[in-house]
PDB file of C-alpha atoms and ligand atoms in Angstrom:
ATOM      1  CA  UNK A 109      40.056 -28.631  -3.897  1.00  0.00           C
ATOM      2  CA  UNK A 110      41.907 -26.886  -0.901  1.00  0.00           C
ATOM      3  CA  UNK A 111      42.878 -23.173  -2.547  1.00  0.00           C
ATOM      4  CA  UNK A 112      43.725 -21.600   1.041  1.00  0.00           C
ATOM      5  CA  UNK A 113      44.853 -21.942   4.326  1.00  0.00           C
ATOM      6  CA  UNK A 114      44.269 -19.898   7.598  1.00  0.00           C
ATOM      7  CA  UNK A 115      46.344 -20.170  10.449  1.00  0.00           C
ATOM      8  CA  UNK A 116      45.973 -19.029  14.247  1.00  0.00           C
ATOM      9  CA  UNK A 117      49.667 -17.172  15.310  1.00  0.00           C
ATOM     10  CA  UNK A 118      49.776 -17.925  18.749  1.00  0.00           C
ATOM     11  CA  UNK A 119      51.439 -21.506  19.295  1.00  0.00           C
ATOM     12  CA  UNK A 120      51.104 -22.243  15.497  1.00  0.00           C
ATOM     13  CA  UNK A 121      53.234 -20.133  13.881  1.00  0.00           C
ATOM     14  CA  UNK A 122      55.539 -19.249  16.903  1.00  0.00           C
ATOM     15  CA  UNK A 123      55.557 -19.815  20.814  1.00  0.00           C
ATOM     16  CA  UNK A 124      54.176 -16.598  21.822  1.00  0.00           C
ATOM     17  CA  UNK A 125      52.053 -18.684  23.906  1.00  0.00           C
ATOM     18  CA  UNK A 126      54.853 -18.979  26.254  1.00  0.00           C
ATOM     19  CA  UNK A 127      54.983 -15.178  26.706  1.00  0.00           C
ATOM     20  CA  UNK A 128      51.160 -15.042  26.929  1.00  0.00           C
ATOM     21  CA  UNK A 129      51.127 -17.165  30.268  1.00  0.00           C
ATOM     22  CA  UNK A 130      54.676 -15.403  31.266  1.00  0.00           C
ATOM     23  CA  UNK A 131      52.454 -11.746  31.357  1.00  0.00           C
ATOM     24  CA  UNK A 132      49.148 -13.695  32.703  1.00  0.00           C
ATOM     25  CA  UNK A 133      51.209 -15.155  35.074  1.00  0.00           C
ATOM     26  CA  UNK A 134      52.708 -11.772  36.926  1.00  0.00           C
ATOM     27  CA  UNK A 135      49.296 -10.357  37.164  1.00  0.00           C
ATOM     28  CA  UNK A 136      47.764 -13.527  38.859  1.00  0.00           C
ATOM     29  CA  UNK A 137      50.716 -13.775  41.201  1.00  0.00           C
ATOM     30  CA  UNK A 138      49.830  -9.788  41.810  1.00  0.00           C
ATOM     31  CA  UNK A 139      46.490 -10.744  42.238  1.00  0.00           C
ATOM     32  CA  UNK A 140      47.049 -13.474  44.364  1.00  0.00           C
ATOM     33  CA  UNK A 141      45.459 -15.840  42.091  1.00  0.00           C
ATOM     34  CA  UNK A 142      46.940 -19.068  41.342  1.00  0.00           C
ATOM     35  CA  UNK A 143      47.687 -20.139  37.746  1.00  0.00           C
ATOM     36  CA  UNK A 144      49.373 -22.738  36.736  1.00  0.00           C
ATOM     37  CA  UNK A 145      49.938 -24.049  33.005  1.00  0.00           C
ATOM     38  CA  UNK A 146      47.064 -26.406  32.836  1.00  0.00           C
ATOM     39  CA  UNK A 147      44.866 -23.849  33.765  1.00  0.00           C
ATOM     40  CA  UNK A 148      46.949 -21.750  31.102  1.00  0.00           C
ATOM     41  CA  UNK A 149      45.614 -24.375  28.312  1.00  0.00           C
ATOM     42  CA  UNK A 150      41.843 -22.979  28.900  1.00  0.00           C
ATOM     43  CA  UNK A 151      43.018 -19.508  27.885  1.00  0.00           C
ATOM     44  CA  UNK A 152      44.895 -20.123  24.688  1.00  0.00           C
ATOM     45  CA  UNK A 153      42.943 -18.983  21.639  1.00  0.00           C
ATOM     46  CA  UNK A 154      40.513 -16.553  23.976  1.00  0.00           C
ATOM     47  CA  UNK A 155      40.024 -12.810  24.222  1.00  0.00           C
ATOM     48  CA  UNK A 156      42.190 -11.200  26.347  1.00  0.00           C
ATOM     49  CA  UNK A 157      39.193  -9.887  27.971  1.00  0.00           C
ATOM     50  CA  UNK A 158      37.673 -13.143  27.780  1.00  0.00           C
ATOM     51  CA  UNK A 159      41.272 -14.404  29.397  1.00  0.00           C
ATOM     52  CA  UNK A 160      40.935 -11.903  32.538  1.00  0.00           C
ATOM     53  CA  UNK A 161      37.540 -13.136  33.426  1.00  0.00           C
ATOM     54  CA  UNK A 162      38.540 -16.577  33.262  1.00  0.00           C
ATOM     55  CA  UNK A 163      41.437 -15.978  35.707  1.00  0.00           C
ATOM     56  CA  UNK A 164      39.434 -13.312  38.044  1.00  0.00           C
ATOM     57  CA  UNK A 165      36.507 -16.589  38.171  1.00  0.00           C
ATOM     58  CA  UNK A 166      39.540 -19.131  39.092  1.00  0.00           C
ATOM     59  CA  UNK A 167      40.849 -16.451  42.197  1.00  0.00           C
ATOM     60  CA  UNK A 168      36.280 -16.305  42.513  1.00  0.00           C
ATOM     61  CA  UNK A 169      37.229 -12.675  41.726  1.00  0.00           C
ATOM     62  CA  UNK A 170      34.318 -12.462  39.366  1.00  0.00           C
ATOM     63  CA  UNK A 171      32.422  -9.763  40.857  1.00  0.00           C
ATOM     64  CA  UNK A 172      34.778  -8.007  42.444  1.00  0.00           C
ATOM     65  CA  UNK A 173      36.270  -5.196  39.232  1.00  0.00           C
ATOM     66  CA  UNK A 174      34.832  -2.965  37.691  1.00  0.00           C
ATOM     67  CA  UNK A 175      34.964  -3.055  33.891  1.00  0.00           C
ATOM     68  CA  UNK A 176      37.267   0.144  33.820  1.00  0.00           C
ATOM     69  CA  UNK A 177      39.381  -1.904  36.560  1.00  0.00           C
ATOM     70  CA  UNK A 178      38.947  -4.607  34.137  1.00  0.00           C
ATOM     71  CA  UNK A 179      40.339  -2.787  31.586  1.00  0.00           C
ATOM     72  CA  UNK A 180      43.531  -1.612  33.808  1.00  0.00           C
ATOM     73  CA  UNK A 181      44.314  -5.024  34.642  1.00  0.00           C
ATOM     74  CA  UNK A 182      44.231  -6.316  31.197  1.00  0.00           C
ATOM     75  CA  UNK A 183      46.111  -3.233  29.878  1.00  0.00           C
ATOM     76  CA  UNK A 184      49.002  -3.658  32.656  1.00  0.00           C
ATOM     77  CA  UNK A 185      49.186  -7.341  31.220  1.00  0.00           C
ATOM     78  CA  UNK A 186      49.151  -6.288  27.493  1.00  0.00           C
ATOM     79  CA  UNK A 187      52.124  -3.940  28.676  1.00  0.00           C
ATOM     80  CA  UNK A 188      54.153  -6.675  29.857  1.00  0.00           C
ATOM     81  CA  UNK A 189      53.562  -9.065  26.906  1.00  0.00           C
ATOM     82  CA  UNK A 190      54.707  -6.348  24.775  1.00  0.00           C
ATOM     83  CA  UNK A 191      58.097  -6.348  26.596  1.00  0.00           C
ATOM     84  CA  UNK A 192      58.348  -9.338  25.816  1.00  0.00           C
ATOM     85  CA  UNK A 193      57.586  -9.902  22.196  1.00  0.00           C
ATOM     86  CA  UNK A 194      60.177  -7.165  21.031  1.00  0.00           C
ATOM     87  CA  UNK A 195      62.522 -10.381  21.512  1.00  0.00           C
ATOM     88  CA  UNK A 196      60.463 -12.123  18.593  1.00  0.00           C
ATOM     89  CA  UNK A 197      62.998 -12.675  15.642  1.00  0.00           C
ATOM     90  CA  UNK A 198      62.733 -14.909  12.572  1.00  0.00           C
ATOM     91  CA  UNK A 199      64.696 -17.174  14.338  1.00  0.00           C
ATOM     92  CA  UNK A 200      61.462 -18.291  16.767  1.00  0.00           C
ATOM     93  CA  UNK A 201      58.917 -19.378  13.880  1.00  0.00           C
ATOM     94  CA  UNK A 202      57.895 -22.543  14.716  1.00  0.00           C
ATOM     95  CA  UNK A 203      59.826 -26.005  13.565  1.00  0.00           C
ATOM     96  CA  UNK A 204      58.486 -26.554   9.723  1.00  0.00           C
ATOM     97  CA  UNK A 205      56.491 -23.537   9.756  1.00  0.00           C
ATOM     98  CA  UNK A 206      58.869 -21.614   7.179  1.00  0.00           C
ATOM     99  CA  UNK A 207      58.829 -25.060   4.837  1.00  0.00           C
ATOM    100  CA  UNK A 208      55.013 -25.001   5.123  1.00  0.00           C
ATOM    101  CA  UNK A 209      54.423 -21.489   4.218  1.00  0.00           C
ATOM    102  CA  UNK A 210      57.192 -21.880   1.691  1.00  0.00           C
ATOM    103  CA  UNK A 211      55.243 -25.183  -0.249  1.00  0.00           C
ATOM    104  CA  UNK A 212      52.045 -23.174  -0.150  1.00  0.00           C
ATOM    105  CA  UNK A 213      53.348 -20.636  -1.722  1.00  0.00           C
ATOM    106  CA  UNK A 214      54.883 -22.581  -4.566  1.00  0.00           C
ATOM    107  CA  UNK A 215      51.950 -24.554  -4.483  1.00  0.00           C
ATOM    108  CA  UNK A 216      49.858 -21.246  -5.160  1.00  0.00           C
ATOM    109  CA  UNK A 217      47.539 -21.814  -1.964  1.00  0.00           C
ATOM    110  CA  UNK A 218      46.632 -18.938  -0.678  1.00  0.00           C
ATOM    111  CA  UNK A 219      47.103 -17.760   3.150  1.00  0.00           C
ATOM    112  CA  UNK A 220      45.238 -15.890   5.883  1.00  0.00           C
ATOM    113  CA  UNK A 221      45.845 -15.002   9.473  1.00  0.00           C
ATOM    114  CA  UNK A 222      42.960 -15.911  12.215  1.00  0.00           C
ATOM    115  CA  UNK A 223      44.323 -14.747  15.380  1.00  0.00           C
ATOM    116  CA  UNK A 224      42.005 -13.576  18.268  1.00  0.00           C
ATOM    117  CA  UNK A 225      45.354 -11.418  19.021  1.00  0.00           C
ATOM    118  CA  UNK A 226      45.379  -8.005  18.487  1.00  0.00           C
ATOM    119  CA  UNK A 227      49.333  -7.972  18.694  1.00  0.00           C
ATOM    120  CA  UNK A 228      49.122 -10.742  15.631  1.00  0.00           C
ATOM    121  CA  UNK A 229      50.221  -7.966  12.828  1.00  0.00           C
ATOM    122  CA  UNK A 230      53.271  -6.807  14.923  1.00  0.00           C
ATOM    123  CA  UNK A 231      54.201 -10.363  15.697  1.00  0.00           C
ATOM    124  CA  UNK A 232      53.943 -11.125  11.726  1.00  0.00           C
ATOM    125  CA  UNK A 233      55.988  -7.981  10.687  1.00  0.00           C
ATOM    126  CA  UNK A 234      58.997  -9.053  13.831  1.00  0.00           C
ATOM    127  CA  UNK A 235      58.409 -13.153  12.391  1.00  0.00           C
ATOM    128  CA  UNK A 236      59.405 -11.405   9.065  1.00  0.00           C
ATOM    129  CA  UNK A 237      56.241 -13.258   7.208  1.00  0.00           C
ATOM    130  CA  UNK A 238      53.658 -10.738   7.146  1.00  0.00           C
ATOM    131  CA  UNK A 239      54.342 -10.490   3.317  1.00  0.00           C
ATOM    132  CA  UNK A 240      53.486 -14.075   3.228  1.00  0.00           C
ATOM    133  CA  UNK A 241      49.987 -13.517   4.319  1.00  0.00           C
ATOM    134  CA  UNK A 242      47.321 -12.683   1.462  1.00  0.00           C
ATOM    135  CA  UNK A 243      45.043 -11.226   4.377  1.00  0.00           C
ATOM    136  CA  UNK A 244      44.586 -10.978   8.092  1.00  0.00           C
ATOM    137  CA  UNK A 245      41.090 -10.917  10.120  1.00  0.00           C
ATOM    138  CA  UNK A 246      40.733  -8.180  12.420  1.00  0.00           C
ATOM    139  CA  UNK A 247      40.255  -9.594  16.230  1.00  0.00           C
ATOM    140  CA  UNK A 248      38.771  -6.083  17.272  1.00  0.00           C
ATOM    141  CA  UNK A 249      35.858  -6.275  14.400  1.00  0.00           C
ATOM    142  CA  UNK A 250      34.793  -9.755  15.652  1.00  0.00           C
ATOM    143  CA  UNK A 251      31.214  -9.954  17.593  1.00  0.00           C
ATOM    144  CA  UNK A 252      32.488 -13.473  19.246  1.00  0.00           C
ATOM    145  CA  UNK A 253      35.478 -15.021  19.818  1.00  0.00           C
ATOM    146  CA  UNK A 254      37.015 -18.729  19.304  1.00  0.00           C
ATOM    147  CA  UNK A 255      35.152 -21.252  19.750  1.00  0.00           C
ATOM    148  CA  UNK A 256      32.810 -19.142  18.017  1.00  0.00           C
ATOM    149  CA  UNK A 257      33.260 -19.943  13.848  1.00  0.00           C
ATOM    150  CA  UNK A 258      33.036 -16.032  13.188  1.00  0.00           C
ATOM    151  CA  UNK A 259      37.052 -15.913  12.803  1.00  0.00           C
ATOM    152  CA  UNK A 260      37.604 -18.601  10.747  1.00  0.00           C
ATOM    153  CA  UNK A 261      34.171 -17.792   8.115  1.00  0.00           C
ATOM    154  CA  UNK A 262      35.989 -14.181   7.492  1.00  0.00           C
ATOM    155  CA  UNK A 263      39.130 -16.130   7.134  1.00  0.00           C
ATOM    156  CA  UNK A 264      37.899 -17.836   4.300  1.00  0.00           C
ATOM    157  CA  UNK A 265      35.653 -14.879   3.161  1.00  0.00           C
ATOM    158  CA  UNK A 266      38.609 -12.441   3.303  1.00  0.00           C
ATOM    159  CA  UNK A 267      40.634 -15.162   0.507  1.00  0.00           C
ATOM    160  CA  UNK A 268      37.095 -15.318  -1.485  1.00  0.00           C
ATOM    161  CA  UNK A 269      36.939 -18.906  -0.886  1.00  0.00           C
ATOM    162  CA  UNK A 270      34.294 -21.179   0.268  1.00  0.00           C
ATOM    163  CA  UNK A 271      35.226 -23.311   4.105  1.00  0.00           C
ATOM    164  CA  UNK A 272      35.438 -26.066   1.921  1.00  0.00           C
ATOM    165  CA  UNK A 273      38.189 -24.779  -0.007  1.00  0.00           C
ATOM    166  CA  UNK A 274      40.031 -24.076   2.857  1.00  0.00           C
ATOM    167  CA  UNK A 275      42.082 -25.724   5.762  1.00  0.00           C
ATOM    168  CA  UNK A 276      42.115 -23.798   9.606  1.00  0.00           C
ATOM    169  CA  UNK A 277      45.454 -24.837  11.664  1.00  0.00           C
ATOM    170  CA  UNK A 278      45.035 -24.488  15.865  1.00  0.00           C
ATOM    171  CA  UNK A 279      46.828 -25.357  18.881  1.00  0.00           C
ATOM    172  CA  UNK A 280      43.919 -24.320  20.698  1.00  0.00           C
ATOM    173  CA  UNK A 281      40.533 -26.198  21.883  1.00  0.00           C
ATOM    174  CA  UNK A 282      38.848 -23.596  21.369  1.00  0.00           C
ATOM    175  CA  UNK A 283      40.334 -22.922  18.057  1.00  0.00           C
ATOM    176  CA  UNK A 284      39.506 -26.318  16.884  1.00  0.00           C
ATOM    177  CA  UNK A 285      36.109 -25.893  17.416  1.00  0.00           C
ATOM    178  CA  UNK A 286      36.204 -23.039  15.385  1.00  0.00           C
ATOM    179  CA  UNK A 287      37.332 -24.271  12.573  1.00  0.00           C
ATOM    180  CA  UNK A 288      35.266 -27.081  12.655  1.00  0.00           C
ATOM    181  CA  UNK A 289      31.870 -24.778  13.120  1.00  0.00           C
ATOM    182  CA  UNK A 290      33.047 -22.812  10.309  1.00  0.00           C
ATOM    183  CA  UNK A 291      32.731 -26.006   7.918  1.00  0.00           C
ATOM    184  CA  UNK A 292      36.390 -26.023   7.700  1.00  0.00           C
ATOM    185  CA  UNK A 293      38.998 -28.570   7.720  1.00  0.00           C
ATOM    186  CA  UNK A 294      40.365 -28.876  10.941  1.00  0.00           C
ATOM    187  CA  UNK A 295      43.928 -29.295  11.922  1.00  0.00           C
ATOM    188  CA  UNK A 296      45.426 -29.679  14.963  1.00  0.00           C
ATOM    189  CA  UNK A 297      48.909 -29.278  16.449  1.00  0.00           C
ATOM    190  CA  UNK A 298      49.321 -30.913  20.372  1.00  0.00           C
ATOM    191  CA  UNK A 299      48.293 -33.232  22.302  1.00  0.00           C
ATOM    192  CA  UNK A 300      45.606 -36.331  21.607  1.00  0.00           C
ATOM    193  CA  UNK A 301      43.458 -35.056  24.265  1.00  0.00           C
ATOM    194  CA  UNK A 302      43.641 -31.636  23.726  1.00  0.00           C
ATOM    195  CA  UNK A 303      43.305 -32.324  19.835  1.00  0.00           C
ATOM    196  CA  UNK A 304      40.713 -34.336  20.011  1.00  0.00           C
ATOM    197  CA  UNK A 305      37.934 -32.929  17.541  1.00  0.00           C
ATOM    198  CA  UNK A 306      40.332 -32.046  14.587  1.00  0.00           C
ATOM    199  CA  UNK A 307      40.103 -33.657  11.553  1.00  0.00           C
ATOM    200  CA  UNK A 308      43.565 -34.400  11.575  1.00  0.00           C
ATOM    201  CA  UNK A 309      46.393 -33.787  14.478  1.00  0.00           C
ATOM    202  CA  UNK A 310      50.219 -33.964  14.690  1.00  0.00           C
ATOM    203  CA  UNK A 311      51.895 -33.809  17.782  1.00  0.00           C
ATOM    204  CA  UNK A 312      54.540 -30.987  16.880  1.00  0.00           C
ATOM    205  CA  UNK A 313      54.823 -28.023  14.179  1.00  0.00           C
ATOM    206  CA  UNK A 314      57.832 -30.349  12.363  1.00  0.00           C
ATOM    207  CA  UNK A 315      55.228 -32.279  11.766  1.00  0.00           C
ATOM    208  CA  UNK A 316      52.739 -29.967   9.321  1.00  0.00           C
ATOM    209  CA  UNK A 317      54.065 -31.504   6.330  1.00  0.00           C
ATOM    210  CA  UNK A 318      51.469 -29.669   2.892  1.00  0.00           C
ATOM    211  CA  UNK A 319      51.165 -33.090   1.217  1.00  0.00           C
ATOM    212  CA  UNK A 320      49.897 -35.232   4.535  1.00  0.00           C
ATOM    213  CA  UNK A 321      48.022 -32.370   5.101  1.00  0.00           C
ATOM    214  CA  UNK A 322      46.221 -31.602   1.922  1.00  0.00           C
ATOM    215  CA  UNK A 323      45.665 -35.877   1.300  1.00  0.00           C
ATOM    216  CA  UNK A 324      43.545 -35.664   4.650  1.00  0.00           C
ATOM    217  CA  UNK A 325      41.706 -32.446   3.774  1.00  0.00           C
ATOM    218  CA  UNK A 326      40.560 -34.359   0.258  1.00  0.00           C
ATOM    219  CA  UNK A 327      39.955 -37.849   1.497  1.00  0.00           C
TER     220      UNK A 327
HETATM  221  C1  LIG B 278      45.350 -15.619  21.130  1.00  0.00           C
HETATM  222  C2  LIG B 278      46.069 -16.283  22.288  1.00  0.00           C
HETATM  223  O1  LIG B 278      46.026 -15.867  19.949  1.00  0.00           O
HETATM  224  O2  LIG B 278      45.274 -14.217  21.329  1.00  0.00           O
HETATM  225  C3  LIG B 278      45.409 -15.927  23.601  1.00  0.00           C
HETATM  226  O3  LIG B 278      46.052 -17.696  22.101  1.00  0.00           O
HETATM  227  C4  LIG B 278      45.327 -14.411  23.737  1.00  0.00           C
HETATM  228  O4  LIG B 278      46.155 -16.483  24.649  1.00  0.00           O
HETATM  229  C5  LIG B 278      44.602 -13.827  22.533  1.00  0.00           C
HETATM  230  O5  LIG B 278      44.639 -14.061  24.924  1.00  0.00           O
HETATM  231  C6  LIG B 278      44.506 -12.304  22.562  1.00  0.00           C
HETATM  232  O6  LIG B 278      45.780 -11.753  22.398  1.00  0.00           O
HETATM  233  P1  LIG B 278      46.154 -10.215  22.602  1.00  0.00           P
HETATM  234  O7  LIG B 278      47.550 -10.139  22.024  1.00  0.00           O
HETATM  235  O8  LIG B 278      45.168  -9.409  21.796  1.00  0.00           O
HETATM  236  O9  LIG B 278      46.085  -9.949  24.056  1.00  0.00           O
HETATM  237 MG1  LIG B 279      46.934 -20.541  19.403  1.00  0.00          MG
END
């Protein structure tokens, strides 16, 4: 029986993706590193650390920083995503996101955050559902990052429930595979190919509807 359900933030629960490749995107054009919003995809659900390196290896500016550099660039990023998060109102939760955290709730199912963001909290308390969540993992505790299953295991720990008991919801690759090496029940939200391993996918948010969801999970 599904008792809980953990969500990634980014692209799930609001478009702060957007704003994520918006703040990537000045520093790469500083850089003189072209990025461009398929190459975006490969950094959704990552570090931000783990986002820099990927970016610094398209530009083949692996070698070239050192990690205190490292750290200046991805702090001068942070800075600018910041900016523009303070615009984040209720208003910008996600199509059927408020009806899905409204049915678990009456359907006493209980919910945790699994965000590799370390912003996630603020973004809850501006998305006005932080009260919503039962529990949040903290990103700066974890030893590996998505697509490692570390997140989504003290996701489920954190509710005191089993990954059987509970369902993970990604927009990310890498945060389907996640889910799915935690044991958990995988669902996906974008496209076919990007979506590919989940155990179930819609196309859009609007489409996260608690009954399709929980007839898959028990099938
Ligand atoms: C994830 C995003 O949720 O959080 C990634 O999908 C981002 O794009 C990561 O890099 C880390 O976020 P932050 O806010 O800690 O830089
Ligand atoms: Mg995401």
């Amino acid at each position: 029986m599904i008792k809980g359900f953990i969500f990634d933030l980014d692209g799930v629960l609001t478009d702060t993706a957007e704003y994520h490749y918006q703040a990537w995107k000045k520093l790469a054009d500083k850089l003189m590193i072209p990025l461009d919003r398929e190459m975006n995809e490969q950094l959704k659900g990552i570090s931000r650390m783990d986002s820099l390196n990927r970016i610094l290896a398209i530009g083949n500016r692996t070698e070239v920083y050192s990690i205190e550099e490292k750290e200046q660039l991805a702090d001068e990023k942070n800075e600018d995503y910041k900016k523009l998060i303070l615009t984040v109102t209720p208003a910008d939760l996600l199509p059927g996101i408020a009806d899905l955290l409204t049915d678990l709730k009456a359907a006493g199912i209980r919910v945790a955050l699994a965000s590799a963001s370390k912003n996630g909290p603020v973004i809850m308390d501006r998305l006005g559902i932080s009260d919503l969540f039962e529990t949040v993992v903290d990103p700066a505790e974890l030893k590996n990052g998505k697509p490692d299953p570390e997140i989504f295991i003290k996701g489920a720990k954190q509710l005191n429930l089993t990954p059987k008991e509970c369902v993970g919801v990604e927009d990310a690759k890498a945060g389907i595979e996640s889910i799915n090496a935690a044991g958990i029940f995988s669902v996906g939200v974008g496209t076919k190919e990007m979506m590919g391993k989940a155990d179930y996918a819609v196309a859009e948010t609007s489409e996260l509807k608690l009954a399709d969801i929980l007839k898959k999970a028990t099938n």
